[in-house]
CSV table of C-alpha atoms and ligand atoms in Angstrom, one decimal:
chain,number,residue,atom,x,y,z
C,1,UNK,CA,81.1,75.9,103.7
C,2,UNK,CA,84.5,77.4,104.0
C,3,UNK,CA,82.9,80.8,103.8
C,4,UNK,CA,80.5,80.3,106.6
C,5,UNK,CA,82.4,82.5,109.0
C,6,UNK,CA,82.8,85.4,106.7
C,7,UNK,CA,79.6,87.3,107.6
C,8,UNK,CA,80.7,87.7,111.2
C,9,UNK,CA,84.3,88.2,110.5
C,10,UNK,CA,84.4,91.9,111.2
C,11,UNK,CA,82.6,91.5,114.6
C,12,UNK,CA,85.1,88.9,115.8
C,13,UNK,CA,88.2,90.7,114.6
C,14,UNK,CA,87.2,94.1,115.9
C,15,UNK,CA,87.4,92.8,119.5
C,16,UNK,CA,90.4,94.6,120.7
C,17,UNK,CA,92.7,91.7,121.6
C,18,UNK,CA,95.7,93.9,121.9
C,19,UNK,CA,94.4,96.1,124.6
C,20,UNK,CA,96.3,95.8,127.8
C,21,UNK,CA,95.2,97.0,131.2
C,22,UNK,CA,98.7,97.2,132.4
C,23,UNK,CA,100.7,100.4,131.7
C,24,UNK,CA,104.2,100.1,130.4
C,25,UNK,CA,106.6,99.4,133.3
C,26,UNK,CA,109.0,102.2,133.0
C,27,UNK,CA,111.4,100.9,135.6
C,28,UNK,CA,111.8,97.6,133.9
C,29,UNK,CA,112.2,99.3,130.5
C,30,UNK,CA,114.9,101.6,131.9
C,31,UNK,CA,117.0,98.8,133.2
C,32,UNK,CA,116.6,96.8,130.0
C,33,UNK,CA,117.7,99.8,127.9
C,34,UNK,CA,120.9,99.9,130.0
C,35,UNK,CA,121.4,96.2,129.2
C,36,UNK,CA,120.9,97.0,125.5
C,37,UNK,CA,123.5,99.8,125.7
C,38,UNK,CA,126.0,97.4,127.4
C,39,UNK,CA,125.3,94.7,124.8
C,40,UNK,CA,126.0,97.2,122.1
C,41,UNK,CA,129.4,97.7,123.6
C,42,UNK,CA,128.5,101.2,124.9
C,43,UNK,CA,129.3,102.7,128.3
C,44,UNK,CA,125.9,103.6,129.9
C,45,UNK,CA,127.8,105.6,132.4
C,46,UNK,CA,129.2,108.1,130.0
C,47,UNK,CA,127.8,111.6,129.9
C,48,UNK,CA,125.6,111.5,126.8
C,49,UNK,CA,124.0,108.2,127.8
C,50,UNK,CA,123.3,109.0,131.5
C,51,UNK,CA,119.6,109.8,130.9
C,52,UNK,CA,119.1,107.7,127.8
C,53,UNK,CA,117.4,104.7,129.5
C,54,UNK,CA,114.9,107.1,131.2
C,55,UNK,CA,114.3,108.9,127.9
C,56,UNK,CA,113.8,105.7,125.9
C,57,UNK,CA,111.5,104.2,128.5
C,58,UNK,CA,109.4,107.4,128.4
C,59,UNK,CA,109.4,107.5,124.6
C,60,UNK,CA,108.4,103.8,124.3
C,61,UNK,CA,105.5,104.3,126.8
C,62,UNK,CA,104.3,107.3,124.8
C,63,UNK,CA,104.6,105.4,121.4
C,64,UNK,CA,102.6,102.5,122.7
C,65,UNK,CA,99.9,104.4,124.7
C,66,UNK,CA,97.3,103.1,122.2
C,67,UNK,CA,97.2,99.8,124.1
C,68,UNK,CA,95.4,101.7,126.9
C,69,UNK,CA,92.9,103.7,124.9
C,70,UNK,CA,89.3,102.6,125.0
C,71,UNK,CA,87.5,103.2,121.7
C,72,UNK,CA,84.0,103.3,123.3
C,73,UNK,CA,85.2,106.0,125.7
C,74,UNK,CA,86.8,107.8,122.9
C,75,UNK,CA,83.6,107.9,120.9
C,76,UNK,CA,81.4,108.6,123.9
C,77,UNK,CA,79.2,111.6,123.0
C,78,UNK,CA,80.7,111.9,119.5
C,79,UNK,CA,78.2,109.9,117.5
C,80,UNK,CA,75.4,112.0,116.0
C,81,UNK,CA,72.1,110.9,114.3
C,82,UNK,CA,71.8,112.3,110.8
C,83,UNK,CA,70.0,111.7,107.6
C,84,UNK,CA,73.0,112.5,105.5
C,85,UNK,CA,73.9,109.5,103.3
C,86,UNK,CA,76.7,110.7,101.1
C,87,UNK,CA,80.3,109.6,101.5
C,88,UNK,CA,82.3,111.2,104.3
C,89,UNK,CA,86.0,111.4,103.7
C,90,UNK,CA,88.9,112.3,106.0
C,91,UNK,CA,92.2,112.1,104.3
C,92,UNK,CA,95.8,112.8,104.9
C,93,UNK,CA,95.7,111.8,108.5
C,94,UNK,CA,99.4,111.7,109.6
C,95,UNK,CA,100.4,108.7,111.8
C,96,UNK,CA,103.4,107.3,113.4
C,97,UNK,CA,103.6,103.6,114.4
C,98,UNK,CA,106.2,101.0,115.2
C,99,UNK,CA,106.7,97.8,113.3
C,100,UNK,CA,106.4,94.8,115.6
C,101,UNK,CA,109.1,92.9,113.7
C,102,UNK,CA,112.0,95.4,114.3
C,103,UNK,CA,110.6,97.9,116.8
C,104,UNK,CA,111.4,100.6,114.2
C,105,UNK,CA,109.0,103.3,113.1
C,106,UNK,CA,106.8,103.3,110.1
C,107,UNK,CA,104.9,106.4,109.3
C,108,UNK,CA,102.7,108.0,106.7
C,109,UNK,CA,99.1,108.9,106.0
C,110,UNK,CA,95.7,107.3,106.4
C,111,UNK,CA,92.7,108.1,104.3
C,112,UNK,CA,89.3,107.1,105.6
C,113,UNK,CA,85.9,107.1,103.9
C,114,UNK,CA,82.5,105.8,105.0
C,115,UNK,CA,78.9,105.8,104.0
C,116,UNK,CA,76.8,106.8,107.0
C,117,UNK,CA,73.9,104.8,108.1
C,118,UNK,CA,71.8,107.3,110.1
C,119,UNK,CA,74.7,108.4,112.2
C,120,UNK,CA,78.1,110.1,111.8
C,121,UNK,CA,81.1,110.4,114.0
C,122,UNK,CA,82.7,113.8,115.0
C,123,UNK,CA,85.4,114.3,112.4
C,124,UNK,CA,88.1,114.9,114.9
C,125,UNK,CA,87.5,111.5,116.3
C,126,UNK,CA,88.8,109.7,113.2
C,127,UNK,CA,92.4,110.8,113.6
C,128,UNK,CA,92.1,109.8,117.3
C,129,UNK,CA,91.0,106.3,116.3
C,130,UNK,CA,93.9,106.1,113.9
C,131,UNK,CA,96.3,107.1,116.8
C,132,UNK,CA,94.8,104.5,119.1
C,133,UNK,CA,95.8,101.7,116.7
C,134,UNK,CA,99.0,103.3,115.4
C,135,UNK,CA,100.5,103.8,118.9
C,136,UNK,CA,101.1,100.2,119.4
C,137,UNK,CA,103.5,97.6,118.0
C,138,UNK,CA,101.9,97.0,114.6
C,139,UNK,CA,102.1,95.7,111.1
C,140,UNK,CA,100.6,98.0,108.5
C,141,UNK,CA,98.0,95.5,107.2
C,142,UNK,CA,96.6,95.0,110.7
C,143,UNK,CA,96.5,98.7,111.4
C,144,UNK,CA,94.5,99.2,108.2
C,145,UNK,CA,92.0,96.5,109.0
C,146,UNK,CA,91.6,97.6,112.7
C,147,UNK,CA,90.7,101.2,111.7
C,148,UNK,CA,88.2,100.0,109.1
C,149,UNK,CA,86.5,97.4,111.2
C,150,UNK,CA,86.3,99.7,114.2
C,151,UNK,CA,84.5,102.3,112.1
C,152,UNK,CA,82.2,99.8,110.5
C,153,UNK,CA,81.1,98.3,113.8
C,154,UNK,CA,80.9,101.5,115.9
C,155,UNK,CA,79.0,103.4,113.1
C,156,UNK,CA,77.1,100.5,111.7
C,157,UNK,CA,78.1,102.2,108.4
C,158,UNK,CA,76.9,101.0,105.0
C,159,UNK,CA,80.5,100.8,104.0
C,160,UNK,CA,84.0,101.8,105.0
C,161,UNK,CA,87.2,102.3,103.1
C,162,UNK,CA,90.7,102.8,104.6
C,163,UNK,CA,93.9,103.3,102.7
C,164,UNK,CA,97.3,103.6,104.5
C,165,UNK,CA,100.4,104.8,102.7
C,166,UNK,CA,103.6,104.3,104.8
C,167,UNK,CA,107.4,104.4,104.8
C,168,UNK,CA,109.0,101.8,107.0
C,169,UNK,CA,112.4,102.6,108.6
C,170,UNK,CA,113.1,98.9,108.7
C,171,UNK,CA,113.1,98.9,104.9
C,172,UNK,CA,114.9,102.2,104.6
C,173,UNK,CA,117.7,101.9,107.1
C,174,UNK,CA,118.4,98.2,106.9
C,175,UNK,CA,117.4,95.1,104.9
C,176,UNK,CA,116.5,96.0,101.3
C,177,UNK,CA,117.5,99.7,101.9
C,178,UNK,CA,114.8,101.0,99.6
C,179,UNK,CA,114.5,104.6,100.7
C,180,UNK,CA,111.7,105.7,98.4
C,181,UNK,CA,109.4,102.7,98.7
C,182,UNK,CA,105.9,103.5,100.0
C,183,UNK,CA,103.8,100.5,101.1
C,184,UNK,CA,100.1,100.9,100.4
C,185,UNK,CA,97.5,98.8,102.1
C,186,UNK,CA,93.7,99.1,102.0
C,187,UNK,CA,90.6,97.7,103.6
C,188,UNK,CA,87.3,97.9,101.9
C,189,UNK,CA,84.1,96.9,103.7
C,190,UNK,CA,80.4,96.8,102.9
C,191,UNK,CA,79.5,99.0,99.9
C,192,UNK,CA,83.2,99.9,99.4
C,193,UNK,CA,83.8,96.2,98.7
C,194,UNK,CA,80.6,95.2,96.9
C,195,UNK,CA,80.1,98.4,94.7
C,196,UNK,CA,83.0,99.2,92.4
C,197,UNK,CA,81.7,102.7,91.8
C,198,UNK,CA,81.7,103.5,95.5
C,199,UNK,CA,85.2,102.3,95.8
C,200,UNK,CA,86.3,104.2,92.7
C,201,UNK,CA,84.7,107.4,94.0
C,202,UNK,CA,86.6,107.0,97.3
C,203,UNK,CA,89.9,106.3,95.6
C,204,UNK,CA,89.4,109.3,93.2
C,205,UNK,CA,88.6,111.6,96.1
C,206,UNK,CA,91.6,110.7,98.2
C,207,UNK,CA,93.9,111.1,95.2
C,208,UNK,CA,93.0,114.7,94.7
C,209,UNK,CA,95.8,117.1,95.6
C,210,UNK,CA,93.6,119.4,97.5
C,211,UNK,CA,89.9,120.0,98.3
C,212,UNK,CA,89.9,123.0,96.0
C,213,UNK,CA,91.1,121.1,93.0
C,214,UNK,CA,88.4,121.0,90.3
C,215,UNK,CA,89.2,117.6,88.8
R,301,LIG,ZN1,109.9,96.0,110.3
């Protein structure tokens, strides 16, 4: 009984609840950054800080632009019918995001694999999907699941696997101050979840040092 909702879980979650139609309000951001500088005991009027509120507002707007990206528009014209049914992998996709708990960056790499079901997506679109969800306030686990569920639903794929490896500045610069810790999260859907050999193949392929390695 408790599992009744599981089947439709991905459809529900993939609804992009974080999307906002409203662009970042740069004027408000600027004056708030001035407030932050004052609260820190700084002098916003001194030379080095004169343009800081403007720069920070601009940077924040850029780093959260994923709120205003539309996945369907992004994929428009980039889905191709195909009979290919072997695993497709795009690995080592660099990303930069910001943790929603501290507003500090976390960054690293995303590895994506899927088993096509009569259609594939243009390979360059996968990093753009990653960026769409990374350029928001995030937690690593949600970022991982959003990428996986979006691919599963938009491609109707037989299975999707996503692994995210990241360093979090909120762990490195403060708190536990663990500079070399890498957080790894994964989301395995469809065949990647139900078939251990599919999952293993994916994990083996993303661990290879380079595509030219022989083992
Ligand atoms: Zn954090």
